[in-house]
Amino acid sequence: MKTSREAALGFIFITLLIDITGWGIIIPVMPKLIEQLIHGDVSAASKYGGWLTFTYALMQFVCAPILGNLSDRFGRRPVLLFSLFGFGVDYIFQSFAPTIGWLFVGRAIAGITGASFTTASAYIADISTHENRAKNFGMVGAAFGLGFIIGPVIGGLLGQFGPRVPFYAAAGLCLLNWLYGYFILPESLSLDHRRPFEWKRANPVGALMHLQKYPALIGLFISLMFVYIAAHAVQSNWSFFTMYRFNWNARMIGISLGVIGLLVGVVQGGLIRFINPKLGNERSVYTGLLLYSIGMLLFSFATQSWMMFVFLVPYCLGGIAGPALQAIISSHVPPNEQGELQGSITSLMSATSIVGPLIMTNLFYYFTQKNAPVHYAGAPFLLGAILLLSSALIAYSSLKKEAHKKATATSGSL
């Protein structure tokens, strides 16, 4: 049993790695492609970048709970394969985009089918025990990190031949990943753990409302929401910020993202295996969020290129928070509802991705435009730091309140 679980975890790791590599390939060149299509500068391109992420997130917000619930009914494998195929089609649309409108069509397709992380997280929950749950969820971060080492570096190098070339590579990689999953990836959800599909539990609002039966999760979901919004200070702005502040090209952006991927992979694929057992899930959450906020604050005041690389260290060390928080949340939910839970988490992430990129890219645009009252490109990072500190306080309050209730219930039963 242990050997088969380890093999299944290896399969899902490779699948996610290829998926993230394809995604990472296009990031260094996306700002330049948007600039070409709108005939504008990097400041104006950042606004379109925010709206493209908004389109993807809106469609994923609506569709992720449906796919999560379908995975609880039919298994993880078919839903994951559907998602991977959708990403391949998305990249094809974007690679041939003659206008900015085509980019929006591609992002909409990716949002509709984009359940790879939802289903992969449910897959990991299926094959995990209570003892190794946080460690296994860390493998998602490790795949993300390693994919971000490979993808952006390839994208930065291919981007020298034109901003569309990386999209061809990403499309091919995702479709190869789909073939790999079709022939290699096993099913993780046994028939006795499946449940009927219910539309009332498969809509984004219904899926989130359904979680009210787990009162202890509400505070943690609010905490997670703040983390997701704060993350867009980096996710939605890194390329635009570094191009504006340091005049980086696609190659330099790709290298920097590769360094981020390396650090994330080291933290979530290695350090977390030693740190989490020593600190425990709760203290890992607090420590990680504090490090995240420190990294964000330092980014906001960086004045030299080398500073961004140095400040990545505390920021990436903050990665111990995510798997620990997800482990705490998933431990409250039974096996036959893990797909629904992960679909709801993805919906929450998508809901924050509806507002997060718009907040962060418009904040960047406001403080970098010609008529800005104060020129401060680091404003999104400062807001991100404030949100992350708030998240830590909310998580602390929620977990302490739950511990107090458990202590009271235990003493009352004696």
mmCIF file of C-alpha atoms in Angstrom:
data_model
loop_
_atom_site.group_PDB
_atom_site.id
_atom_site.type_symbol
_atom_site.label_atom_id
_atom_site.label_comp_id
_atom_site.label_asym_id
_atom_site.label_seq_id
_atom_site.Cartn_x
_atom_site.Cartn_y
_atom_site.Cartn_z
ATOM 1 C CA MET A 1 0.000 0.000 0.000
ATOM 2 C CA LYS A 2 2.787 2.414 0.952
ATOM 3 C CA THR A 3 4.687 1.654 -2.274
ATOM 4 C CA SER A 4 1.604 2.227 -4.453
ATOM 5 C CA ARG A 5 0.884 5.525 -2.680
ATOM 6 C CA GLU A 6 4.456 6.705 -3.221
ATOM 7 C CA ALA A 7 4.230 5.723 -6.891
ATOM 8 C CA ALA A 8 0.925 7.600 -7.271
ATOM 9 C CA LEU A 9 2.440 10.670 -5.607
ATOM 10 C CA GLY A 10 5.318 10.466 -8.093
ATOM 11 C CA PHE A 11 2.866 10.366 -10.999
ATOM 12 C CA ILE A 12 0.956 13.432 -9.792
ATOM 13 C CA PHE A 13 4.218 15.275 -9.120
ATOM 14 C CA ILE A 14 5.432 14.731 -12.697
ATOM 15 C CA THR A 15 2.038 15.749 -14.096
ATOM 16 C CA LEU A 16 2.016 18.984 -12.109
ATOM 17 C CA LEU A 17 5.663 19.644 -12.935
ATOM 18 C CA ILE A 18 5.005 19.511 -16.674
ATOM 19 C CA ASP A 19 1.841 21.592 -16.239
ATOM 20 C CA ILE A 20 3.648 24.336 -14.310
ATOM 21 C CA THR A 21 6.606 24.294 -16.691
ATOM 22 C CA GLY A 22 4.213 25.059 -19.548
ATOM 23 C CA TRP A 23 2.654 27.881 -17.548
ATOM 24 C CA GLY A 24 6.046 29.288 -16.554
ATOM 25 C CA ILE A 25 7.289 29.374 -20.142
ATOM 26 C CA ILE A 26 4.916 32.193 -21.157
ATOM 27 C CA ILE A 27 5.318 34.499 -18.134
ATOM 28 C CA PRO A 28 8.517 36.329 -19.192
ATOM 29 C CA VAL A 29 7.051 37.280 -22.598
ATOM 30 C CA MET A 30 3.432 38.051 -21.712
ATOM 31 C CA PRO A 31 4.050 41.774 -20.975
ATOM 32 C CA LYS A 32 5.874 42.218 -24.293
ATOM 33 C CA LEU A 33 3.121 40.434 -26.244
ATOM 34 C CA ILE A 34 0.471 42.639 -24.600
ATOM 35 C CA GLU A 35 2.535 45.750 -25.408
ATOM 36 C CA GLN A 36 2.632 44.703 -29.084
ATOM 37 C CA LEU A 37 -1.090 43.988 -29.291
ATOM 38 C CA ILE A 38 -2.205 47.224 -27.593
ATOM 39 C CA HIS A 39 0.633 49.362 -29.017
ATOM 40 C CA GLY A 40 1.338 50.755 -25.537
ATOM 41 C CA ASP A 41 3.982 50.859 -22.805
ATOM 42 C CA VAL A 42 4.594 48.532 -19.835
ATOM 43 C CA SER A 43 2.474 50.655 -17.488
ATOM 44 C CA ALA A 44 -0.575 50.369 -19.781
ATOM 45 C CA ALA A 45 0.165 46.691 -20.427
ATOM 46 C CA SER A 46 -0.064 45.993 -16.691
ATOM 47 C CA LYS A 47 -3.753 46.990 -16.710
ATOM 48 C CA TYR A 48 -4.517 44.529 -19.519
ATOM 49 C CA GLY A 49 -2.508 41.895 -17.668
ATOM 50 C CA GLY A 50 -4.800 42.389 -14.679
ATOM 51 C CA TRP A 51 -7.937 42.047 -16.804
ATOM 52 C CA LEU A 52 -6.602 38.878 -18.473
ATOM 53 C CA THR A 53 -6.072 37.317 -15.049
ATOM 54 C CA PHE A 54 -9.549 38.543 -14.085
ATOM 55 C CA THR A 55 -11.059 36.693 -17.070
ATOM 56 C CA TYR A 56 -9.286 33.462 -16.209
ATOM 57 C CA ALA A 57 -10.200 33.740 -12.522
ATOM 58 C CA LEU A 58 -13.866 34.534 -13.166
ATOM 59 C CA MET A 59 -14.327 31.480 -15.371
ATOM 60 C CA GLN A 60 -12.426 29.290 -12.916
ATOM 61 C CA PHE A 61 -14.490 30.635 -10.007
ATOM 62 C CA VAL A 62 -17.643 29.431 -11.744
ATOM 63 C CA CYS A 63 -16.290 26.132 -13.089
ATOM 64 C CA ALA A 64 -13.848 24.854 -10.440
ATOM 65 C CA PRO A 65 -16.569 23.630 -8.001
ATOM 66 C CA ILE A 66 -18.282 21.796 -10.866
ATOM 67 C CA LEU A 67 -15.076 19.999 -11.799
ATOM 68 C CA GLY A 68 -14.241 19.350 -8.140
ATOM 69 C CA ASN A 69 -17.629 17.733 -7.577
ATOM 70 C CA LEU A 70 -17.327 15.789 -10.838
ATOM 71 C CA SER A 71 -14.028 14.401 -9.534
ATOM 72 C CA ASP A 72 -15.837 13.219 -6.380
ATOM 73 C CA ARG A 73 -18.349 11.435 -8.623
ATOM 74 C CA PHE A 74 -16.246 10.056 -11.509
ATOM 75 C CA GLY A 75 -12.726 10.101 -10.064
ATOM 76 C CA ARG A 76 -9.749 12.426 -10.251
ATOM 77 C CA ARG A 77 -8.116 11.061 -13.405
ATOM 78 C CA PRO A 78 -10.698 12.046 -16.107
ATOM 79 C CA VAL A 79 -11.130 15.548 -14.675
ATOM 80 C CA LEU A 80 -7.374 16.102 -14.506
ATOM 81 C CA LEU A 81 -6.953 14.972 -18.127
ATOM 82 C CA PHE A 82 -9.748 17.335 -19.229
ATOM 83 C CA SER A 83 -7.978 20.197 -17.477
ATOM 84 C CA LEU A 84 -4.604 19.478 -19.060
ATOM 85 C CA PHE A 85 -6.136 19.343 -22.542
ATOM 86 C CA GLY A 86 -7.846 22.690 -21.934
ATOM 87 C CA PHE A 87 -4.560 24.365 -21.068
ATOM 88 C CA GLY A 88 -3.048 23.103 -24.328
ATOM 89 C CA VAL A 89 -5.915 24.643 -26.318
ATOM 90 C CA ASP A 90 -5.495 27.900 -24.368
ATOM 91 C CA TYR A 91 -1.844 28.244 -25.349
ATOM 92 C CA ILE A 92 -2.655 27.539 -29.005
ATOM 93 C CA PHE A 93 -5.212 30.371 -28.967
ATOM 94 C CA GLN A 94 -2.703 32.759 -27.419
ATOM 95 C CA SER A 95 0.165 31.777 -29.712
ATOM 96 C CA PHE A 96 -1.806 32.827 -32.808
ATOM 97 C CA ALA A 97 -3.624 35.810 -31.249
ATOM 98 C CA PRO A 98 -3.908 38.619 -33.859
ATOM 99 C CA THR A 99 -5.607 40.956 -31.366
ATOM 100 C CA ILE A 100 -5.807 41.379 -27.609
ATOM 101 C CA GLY A 101 -9.322 39.883 -27.770
ATOM 102 C CA TRP A 102 -7.882 36.482 -28.686
ATOM 103 C CA LEU A 103 -5.828 36.478 -25.514
ATOM 104 C CA PHE A 104 -9.046 36.923 -23.546
ATOM 105 C CA VAL A 105 -10.656 33.982 -25.394
ATOM 106 C CA GLY A 106 -7.691 31.772 -24.558
ATOM 107 C CA ARG A 107 -7.746 32.797 -20.894
ATOM 108 C CA ALA A 108 -11.495 32.051 -20.734
ATOM 109 C CA ILE A 109 -10.925 28.525 -22.084
ATOM 110 C CA ALA A 110 -8.159 27.940 -19.540
ATOM 111 C CA GLY A 111 -10.400 29.179 -16.732
ATOM 112 C CA ILE A 112 -13.236 26.839 -17.707
ATOM 113 C CA THR A 113 -10.989 23.782 -17.807
ATOM 114 C CA GLY A 114 -8.418 24.902 -15.240
ATOM 115 C CA ALA A 115 -8.838 22.332 -12.479
ATOM 116 C CA SER A 116 -5.397 20.756 -12.485
ATOM 117 C CA PHE A 117 -4.477 22.057 -9.032
ATOM 118 C CA THR A 118 -7.968 21.430 -7.653
ATOM 119 C CA THR A 119 -7.967 17.821 -8.751
ATOM 120 C CA ALA A 120 -4.294 17.251 -7.940
ATOM 121 C CA SER A 121 -4.875 18.517 -4.383
ATOM 122 C CA ALA A 122 -7.848 16.171 -3.994
ATOM 123 C CA TYR A 123 -5.708 13.376 -5.454
ATOM 124 C CA ILE A 124 -3.017 14.031 -2.849
ATOM 125 C CA ALA A 125 -5.625 14.104 -0.074
ATOM 126 C CA ASP A 126 -6.868 10.687 -1.301
ATOM 127 C CA ILE A 127 -3.478 9.019 -0.927
ATOM 128 C CA SER A 128 -2.270 10.843 2.215
ATOM 129 C CA THR A 129 -2.393 9.881 5.869
ATOM 130 C CA HIS A 130 -2.750 12.326 8.744
ATOM 131 C CA GLU A 131 0.983 12.068 9.437
ATOM 132 C CA ASN A 132 2.237 12.859 5.926
ATOM 133 C CA ARG A 133 -0.553 15.147 4.680
ATOM 134 C CA ALA A 134 1.394 18.441 5.038
ATOM 135 C CA LYS A 135 4.523 16.845 3.538
ATOM 136 C CA ASN A 136 2.571 15.549 0.546
ATOM 137 C CA PHE A 137 0.843 18.882 -0.031
ATOM 138 C CA GLY A 138 4.351 20.342 0.000
ATOM 139 C CA MET A 139 5.014 18.275 -3.134
ATOM 140 C CA VAL A 140 2.567 20.544 -4.970
ATOM 141 C CA GLY A 141 4.749 23.482 -3.983
ATOM 142 C CA ALA A 142 7.857 21.539 -4.977
ATOM 143 C CA ALA A 143 6.398 20.829 -8.432
ATOM 144 C CA PHE A 144 5.440 24.501 -8.670
ATOM 145 C CA GLY A 145 8.967 25.524 -7.696
ATOM 146 C CA LEU A 146 10.778 23.130 -10.020
ATOM 147 C CA GLY A 147 8.432 23.996 -12.886
ATOM 148 C CA PHE A 148 9.243 27.628 -12.247
ATOM 149 C CA ILE A 149 12.952 26.877 -12.483
ATOM 150 C CA ILE A 150 12.561 25.197 -15.847
ATOM 151 C CA GLY A 151 9.642 27.082 -17.434
ATOM 152 C CA PRO A 152 10.596 30.767 -17.112
ATOM 153 C CA VAL A 153 14.226 30.105 -18.017
ATOM 154 C CA ILE A 154 13.103 28.312 -21.201
ATOM 155 C CA GLY A 155 10.557 31.070 -21.821
ATOM 156 C CA GLY A 156 13.170 33.774 -21.364
ATOM 157 C CA LEU A 157 15.517 32.071 -23.826
ATOM 158 C CA LEU A 158 12.792 31.334 -26.400
ATOM 159 C CA GLY A 159 11.461 34.869 -25.986
ATOM 160 C CA GLN A 160 14.597 36.167 -27.699
ATOM 161 C CA PHE A 161 13.174 34.712 -30.935
ATOM 162 C CA GLY A 162 9.847 36.530 -30.469
ATOM 163 C CA PRO A 163 7.123 36.811 -27.811
ATOM 164 C CA ARG A 164 4.952 34.130 -29.460
ATOM 165 C CA VAL A 165 7.543 31.356 -29.622
ATOM 166 C CA PRO A 166 7.194 30.366 -25.924
ATOM 167 C CA PHE A 167 3.448 29.865 -26.425
ATOM 168 C CA TYR A 168 4.115 27.229 -29.092
ATOM 169 C CA ALA A 169 6.392 25.408 -26.668
ATOM 170 C CA ALA A 170 3.862 25.673 -23.819
ATOM 171 C CA ALA A 171 1.057 24.270 -25.997
ATOM 172 C CA GLY A 172 3.181 21.312 -27.059
ATOM 173 C CA LEU A 173 4.287 20.622 -23.506
ATOM 174 C CA CYS A 174 0.729 20.665 -22.120
ATOM 175 C CA LEU A 175 -0.558 18.333 -24.816
ATOM 176 C CA LEU A 176 2.359 15.969 -24.163
ATOM 177 C CA ASN A 177 1.450 16.144 -20.488
ATOM 178 C CA TRP A 178 -2.117 15.172 -21.386
ATOM 179 C CA LEU A 179 -0.797 12.108 -23.246
ATOM 180 C CA TYR A 180 1.474 11.258 -20.306
ATOM 181 C CA GLY A 181 -1.449 11.404 -17.905
ATOM 182 C CA TYR A 182 -3.667 9.357 -20.220
ATOM 183 C CA PHE A 183 -1.229 6.447 -20.331
ATOM 184 C CA ILE A 184 0.477 6.694 -16.916
ATOM 185 C CA LEU A 185 -1.663 8.400 -14.269
ATOM 186 C CA PRO A 186 -3.680 5.949 -12.098
ATOM 187 C CA GLU A 187 -7.007 6.699 -10.417
ATOM 188 C CA SER A 188 -6.804 7.621 -6.717
ATOM 189 C CA LEU A 189 -10.451 7.696 -5.592
ATOM 190 C CA SER A 190 -11.885 4.244 -4.908
ATOM 191 C CA LEU A 191 -15.477 3.491 -5.880
ATOM 192 C CA ASP A 192 -16.630 3.194 -2.266
ATOM 193 C CA HIS A 193 -15.469 6.781 -1.573
ATOM 194 C CA ARG A 194 -17.370 8.354 -4.483
ATOM 195 C CA ARG A 195 -20.628 10.253 -4.052
ATOM 196 C CA PRO A 196 -23.433 11.439 -6.340
ATOM 197 C CA PHE A 197 -23.032 14.707 -8.203
ATOM 198 C CA GLU A 198 -25.266 17.490 -6.864
ATOM 199 C CA TRP A 199 -25.704 20.791 -8.693
ATOM 200 C CA LYS A 200 -26.533 22.657 -5.491
ATOM 201 C CA ARG A 201 -23.078 21.756 -4.175
ATOM 202 C CA ALA A 202 -21.354 22.401 -7.523
ATOM 203 C CA ASN A 203 -21.962 26.132 -7.882
ATOM 204 C CA PRO A 204 -19.309 28.491 -6.497
ATOM 205 C CA VAL A 205 -21.557 30.142 -3.918
ATOM 206 C CA GLY A 206 -23.131 26.833 -2.884
ATOM 207 C CA ALA A 207 -19.745 25.139 -2.504
ATOM 208 C CA LEU A 208 -18.496 27.904 -0.228
ATOM 209 C CA MET A 209 -21.753 28.047 1.736
ATOM 210 C CA HIS A 210 -21.598 24.281 2.209
ATOM 211 C CA LEU A 211 -18.405 24.752 4.208
ATOM 212 C CA GLN A 212 -20.423 26.477 6.923
ATOM 213 C CA LYS A 213 -20.939 23.052 8.423
ATOM 214 C CA TYR A 214 -17.237 23.271 9.345
ATOM 215 C CA PRO A 215 -17.298 26.453 11.493
ATOM 216 C CA ALA A 216 -13.608 26.137 12.372
ATOM 217 C CA LEU A 217 -12.737 26.615 8.686
ATOM 218 C CA ILE A 218 -14.359 30.029 8.264
ATOM 219 C CA GLY A 219 -11.552 31.998 9.907
ATOM 220 C CA LEU A 220 -8.927 29.940 8.085
ATOM 221 C CA PHE A 221 -10.625 30.584 4.759
ATOM 222 C CA ILE A 222 -10.593 34.328 5.460
ATOM 223 C CA SER A 223 -6.906 34.029 6.305
ATOM 224 C CA LEU A 224 -6.322 32.098 3.069
ATOM 225 C CA MET A 225 -8.264 34.752 1.138
ATOM 226 C CA PHE A 226 -5.888 37.480 2.374
ATOM 227 C CA VAL A 227 -2.879 35.339 1.400
ATOM 228 C CA TYR A 228 -4.235 34.828 -2.124
ATOM 229 C CA ILE A 229 -4.930 38.538 -2.642
ATOM 230 C CA ALA A 230 -1.482 39.476 -1.299
ATOM 231 C CA ALA A 231 0.183 36.925 -3.602
ATOM 232 C CA HIS A 232 -0.937 38.916 -6.637
ATOM 233 C CA ALA A 233 1.455 41.684 -5.638
ATOM 234 C CA VAL A 234 4.103 39.252 -6.946
ATOM 235 C CA GLN A 235 2.160 37.023 -9.353
ATOM 236 C CA SER A 236 0.488 39.834 -11.289
ATOM 237 C CA ASN A 237 3.224 42.463 -11.017
ATOM 238 C CA TRP A 238 6.664 40.816 -11.002
ATOM 239 C CA SER A 239 7.312 41.135 -14.740
ATOM 240 C CA PHE A 240 5.818 44.627 -14.992
ATOM 241 C CA PHE A 241 7.611 45.889 -11.859
ATOM 242 C CA THR A 242 11.050 44.601 -12.817
ATOM 243 C CA MET A 243 10.703 45.872 -16.396
ATOM 244 C CA TYR A 244 9.700 49.305 -15.093
ATOM 245 C CA ARG A 245 12.076 49.647 -12.136
ATOM 246 C CA PHE A 246 15.174 47.828 -13.446
ATOM 247 C CA ASN A 247 14.574 47.683 -17.221
ATOM 248 C CA TRP A 248 14.766 43.871 -17.239
ATOM 249 C CA ASN A 249 14.217 41.965 -20.500
ATOM 250 C CA ALA A 250 12.480 38.608 -20.984
ATOM 251 C CA ARG A 251 15.725 36.714 -20.376
ATOM 252 C CA MET A 252 16.362 38.449 -17.038
ATOM 253 C CA ILE A 253 12.751 37.993 -15.956
ATOM 254 C CA GLY A 254 13.020 34.299 -16.823
ATOM 255 C CA ILE A 255 16.202 33.922 -14.777
ATOM 256 C CA SER A 256 14.642 35.679 -11.764
ATOM 257 C CA LEU A 257 11.561 33.461 -11.915
ATOM 258 C CA GLY A 258 13.846 30.463 -12.203
ATOM 259 C CA VAL A 259 15.540 31.543 -8.966
ATOM 260 C CA ILE A 260 12.111 31.884 -7.333
ATOM 261 C CA GLY A 261 11.275 28.384 -8.505
ATOM 262 C CA LEU A 262 14.543 27.004 -7.149
ATOM 263 C CA LEU A 263 13.980 28.564 -3.724
ATOM 264 C CA VAL A 264 10.336 27.456 -3.592
ATOM 265 C CA GLY A 265 11.366 23.928 -4.564
ATOM 266 C CA VAL A 266 14.054 23.817 -1.867
ATOM 267 C CA VAL A 267 11.636 25.089 0.791
ATOM 268 C CA GLN A 268 8.542 23.061 -0.088
ATOM 269 C CA GLY A 269 10.265 19.971 -1.426
ATOM 270 C CA GLY A 270 12.998 19.779 1.203
ATOM 271 C CA LEU A 271 13.034 22.151 4.175
ATOM 272 C CA ILE A 272 9.351 21.701 4.936
ATOM 273 C CA ARG A 273 9.985 18.004 5.670
ATOM 274 C CA PHE A 274 12.209 19.043 8.575
ATOM 275 C CA ILE A 275 10.631 22.345 9.605
ATOM 276 C CA ASN A 276 6.990 21.240 9.742
ATOM 277 C CA PRO A 277 7.488 18.283 12.135
ATOM 278 C CA LYS A 278 9.515 20.513 14.483
ATOM 279 C CA LEU A 279 7.222 23.549 14.428
ATOM 280 C CA GLY A 280 3.902 21.786 13.834
ATOM 281 C CA ASN A 281 1.260 23.010 11.395
ATOM 282 C CA GLU A 282 0.071 25.929 13.521
ATOM 283 C CA ARG A 283 3.444 27.545 14.178
ATOM 284 C CA SER A 284 4.464 26.864 10.562
ATOM 285 C CA VAL A 285 1.518 29.019 9.478
ATOM 286 C CA TYR A 286 2.494 31.945 11.738
ATOM 287 C CA THR A 287 6.207 31.779 10.919
ATOM 288 C CA GLY A 288 5.603 31.454 7.186
ATOM 289 C CA LEU A 289 3.186 34.377 6.976
ATOM 290 C CA LEU A 290 5.587 36.607 8.913
ATOM 291 C CA LEU A 291 8.436 35.742 6.518
ATOM 292 C CA TYR A 292 6.156 36.328 3.532
ATOM 293 C CA SER A 293 5.284 39.819 4.780
ATOM 294 C CA ILE A 294 8.940 40.702 5.432
ATOM 295 C CA GLY A 295 9.851 39.661 1.872
ATOM 296 C CA MET A 296 7.023 41.754 0.417
ATOM 297 C CA LEU A 297 8.022 44.803 2.437
ATOM 298 C CA LEU A 298 11.627 44.520 1.258
ATOM 299 C CA PHE A 299 10.524 44.183 -2.390
ATOM 300 C CA SER A 300 8.587 47.434 -2.125
ATOM 301 C CA PHE A 301 11.724 49.439 -1.295
ATOM 302 C CA ALA A 302 14.238 47.656 -3.558
ATOM 303 C CA THR A 303 16.361 50.077 -5.576
ATOM 304 C CA GLN A 304 18.878 47.691 -7.216
ATOM 305 C CA SER A 305 18.404 44.487 -9.209
ATOM 306 C CA TRP A 306 20.501 42.386 -6.822
ATOM 307 C CA MET A 307 18.199 43.333 -3.933
ATOM 308 C CA MET A 308 15.287 41.468 -5.532
ATOM 309 C CA PHE A 309 17.318 38.252 -5.494
ATOM 310 C CA VAL A 310 18.423 38.698 -1.864
ATOM 311 C CA PHE A 311 14.896 39.580 -0.692
ATOM 312 C CA LEU A 312 13.564 36.396 -2.321
ATOM 313 C CA VAL A 313 15.060 34.397 0.556
ATOM 314 C CA PRO A 314 12.626 35.467 3.328
ATOM 315 C CA TYR A 315 9.768 35.615 0.824
ATOM 316 C CA CYS A 316 10.277 32.031 -0.370
ATOM 317 C CA LEU A 317 10.880 30.740 3.166
ATOM 318 C CA GLY A 318 7.342 31.925 3.829
ATOM 319 C CA GLY A 319 6.262 28.981 1.666
ATOM 320 C CA ILE A 320 6.094 26.791 4.776
ATOM 321 C CA ALA A 321 2.757 28.471 5.607
ATOM 322 C CA GLY A 322 0.678 27.276 2.646
ATOM 323 C CA PRO A 323 0.982 23.467 2.983
ATOM 324 C CA ALA A 324 0.535 23.717 6.767
ATOM 325 C CA LEU A 325 -2.629 25.796 6.424
ATOM 326 C CA GLN A 326 -3.982 23.458 3.742
ATOM 327 C CA ALA A 327 -3.201 20.433 5.919
ATOM 328 C CA ILE A 328 -5.146 21.964 8.826
ATOM 329 C CA ILE A 329 -8.130 22.694 6.585
ATOM 330 C CA SER A 330 -8.197 19.308 4.819
ATOM 331 C CA SER A 331 -7.975 17.431 8.124
ATOM 332 C CA HIS A 332 -11.480 18.737 8.982
ATOM 333 C CA VAL A 333 -13.092 17.126 5.910
ATOM 334 C CA PRO A 334 -13.934 13.434 5.207
ATOM 335 C CA PRO A 335 -12.424 11.581 2.189
ATOM 336 C CA ASN A 336 -15.538 11.694 -0.006
ATOM 337 C CA GLU A 337 -15.676 15.512 0.235
ATOM 338 C CA GLN A 338 -12.023 16.302 -0.460
ATOM 339 C CA GLY A 339 -12.748 17.069 -4.132
ATOM 340 C CA GLU A 340 -15.505 19.451 -3.078
ATOM 341 C CA LEU A 341 -13.201 21.064 -0.503
ATOM 342 C CA GLN A 342 -10.378 21.545 -3.006
ATOM 343 C CA GLY A 343 -12.888 22.870 -5.546
ATOM 344 C CA SER A 344 -14.071 25.373 -2.951
ATOM 345 C CA ILE A 345 -10.485 26.391 -2.164
ATOM 346 C CA THR A 346 -9.875 26.883 -5.889
ATOM 347 C CA SER A 347 -13.087 28.930 -6.086
ATOM 348 C CA LEU A 348 -11.862 31.066 -3.215
ATOM 349 C CA MET A 349 -8.511 31.468 -4.957
ATOM 350 C CA SER A 350 -10.333 32.351 -8.184
ATOM 351 C CA ALA A 351 -12.592 34.842 -6.377
ATOM 352 C CA THR A 352 -9.523 36.584 -4.974
ATOM 353 C CA SER A 353 -7.935 36.384 -8.426
ATOM 354 C CA ILE A 354 -10.908 38.334 -9.741
ATOM 355 C CA VAL A 355 -10.130 41.264 -7.450
ATOM 356 C CA GLY A 356 -6.439 40.683 -6.608
ATOM 357 C CA PRO A 357 -4.890 41.355 -10.037
ATOM 358 C CA LEU A 358 -7.166 44.342 -10.606
ATOM 359 C CA ILE A 359 -6.183 45.832 -7.241
ATOM 360 C CA MET A 360 -2.470 45.192 -7.662
ATOM 361 C CA THR A 361 -2.054 46.049 -11.366
ATOM 362 C CA ASN A 362 -4.180 49.189 -11.084
ATOM 363 C CA LEU A 363 -2.229 50.197 -7.985
ATOM 364 C CA PHE A 364 0.970 49.690 -9.984
ATOM 365 C CA TYR A 365 -0.463 51.669 -12.908
ATOM 366 C CA TYR A 366 -1.668 54.495 -10.628
ATOM 367 C CA PHE A 367 1.761 54.979 -9.074
ATOM 368 C CA THR A 368 3.748 54.591 -12.333
ATOM 369 C CA GLN A 369 1.698 56.629 -14.814
ATOM 370 C CA LYS A 370 2.979 60.021 -15.945
ATOM 371 C CA ASN A 371 0.454 61.938 -13.825
ATOM 372 C CA ALA A 372 1.002 59.901 -10.639
ATOM 373 C CA PRO A 373 0.964 62.078 -7.478
ATOM 374 C CA VAL A 374 3.896 59.989 -6.153
ATOM 375 C CA HIS A 375 5.972 57.599 -8.258
ATOM 376 C CA TYR A 376 6.125 54.438 -6.139
ATOM 377 C CA ALA A 377 6.168 51.208 -8.175
ATOM 378 C CA GLY A 378 6.492 49.144 -4.965
ATOM 379 C CA ALA A 379 3.017 50.093 -3.697
ATOM 380 C CA PRO A 380 1.486 46.648 -4.485
ATOM 381 C CA PHE A 381 4.193 44.919 -2.422
ATOM 382 C CA LEU A 382 3.515 47.199 0.549
ATOM 383 C CA LEU A 383 -0.194 46.382 0.401
ATOM 384 C CA GLY A 384 0.707 42.681 0.136
ATOM 385 C CA ALA A 385 2.790 42.882 3.321
ATOM 386 C CA ILE A 386 -0.112 44.473 5.217
ATOM 387 C CA LEU A 387 -2.526 41.778 4.013
ATOM 388 C CA LEU A 388 -0.165 38.960 5.013
ATOM 389 C CA LEU A 389 0.254 40.316 8.538
ATOM 390 C CA SER A 390 -3.534 40.575 8.781
ATOM 391 C CA SER A 391 -3.808 36.970 7.598
ATOM 392 C CA ALA A 392 -1.468 35.793 10.365
ATOM 393 C CA LEU A 393 -3.561 37.564 13.011
ATOM 394 C CA ILE A 394 -6.811 36.057 11.677
ATOM 395 C CA ALA A 395 -5.328 32.528 11.553
ATOM 396 C CA TYR A 396 -4.031 32.913 15.102
ATOM 397 C CA SER A 397 -7.426 34.048 16.370
ATOM 398 C CA SER A 398 -9.276 31.241 14.559
ATOM 399 C CA LEU A 399 -6.971 28.430 15.697
ATOM 400 C CA LYS A 400 -6.847 29.637 19.298
ATOM 401 C CA LYS A 401 -10.622 29.864 19.393
ATOM 402 C CA GLU A 402 -10.917 26.283 18.105
ATOM 403 C CA ALA A 403 -8.359 25.037 20.649
ATOM 404 C CA HIS A 404 -10.294 26.738 23.438
ATOM 405 C CA LYS A 405 -13.551 25.103 22.322
ATOM 406 C CA LYS A 406 -11.916 21.676 22.238
ATOM 407 C CA ALA A 407 -10.428 22.201 25.710
ATOM 408 C CA THR A 408 -13.801 23.279 27.065
ATOM 409 C CA ALA A 409 -15.557 20.296 25.480
ATOM 410 C CA THR A 410 -12.948 17.902 26.874
ATOM 411 C CA SER A 411 -13.165 19.299 30.403
ATOM 412 C CA GLY A 412 -16.971 19.221 30.224
ATOM 413 C CA SER A 413 -17.001 15.517 29.349
ATOM 414 C CA LEU A 414 -14.818 14.587 32.318
#
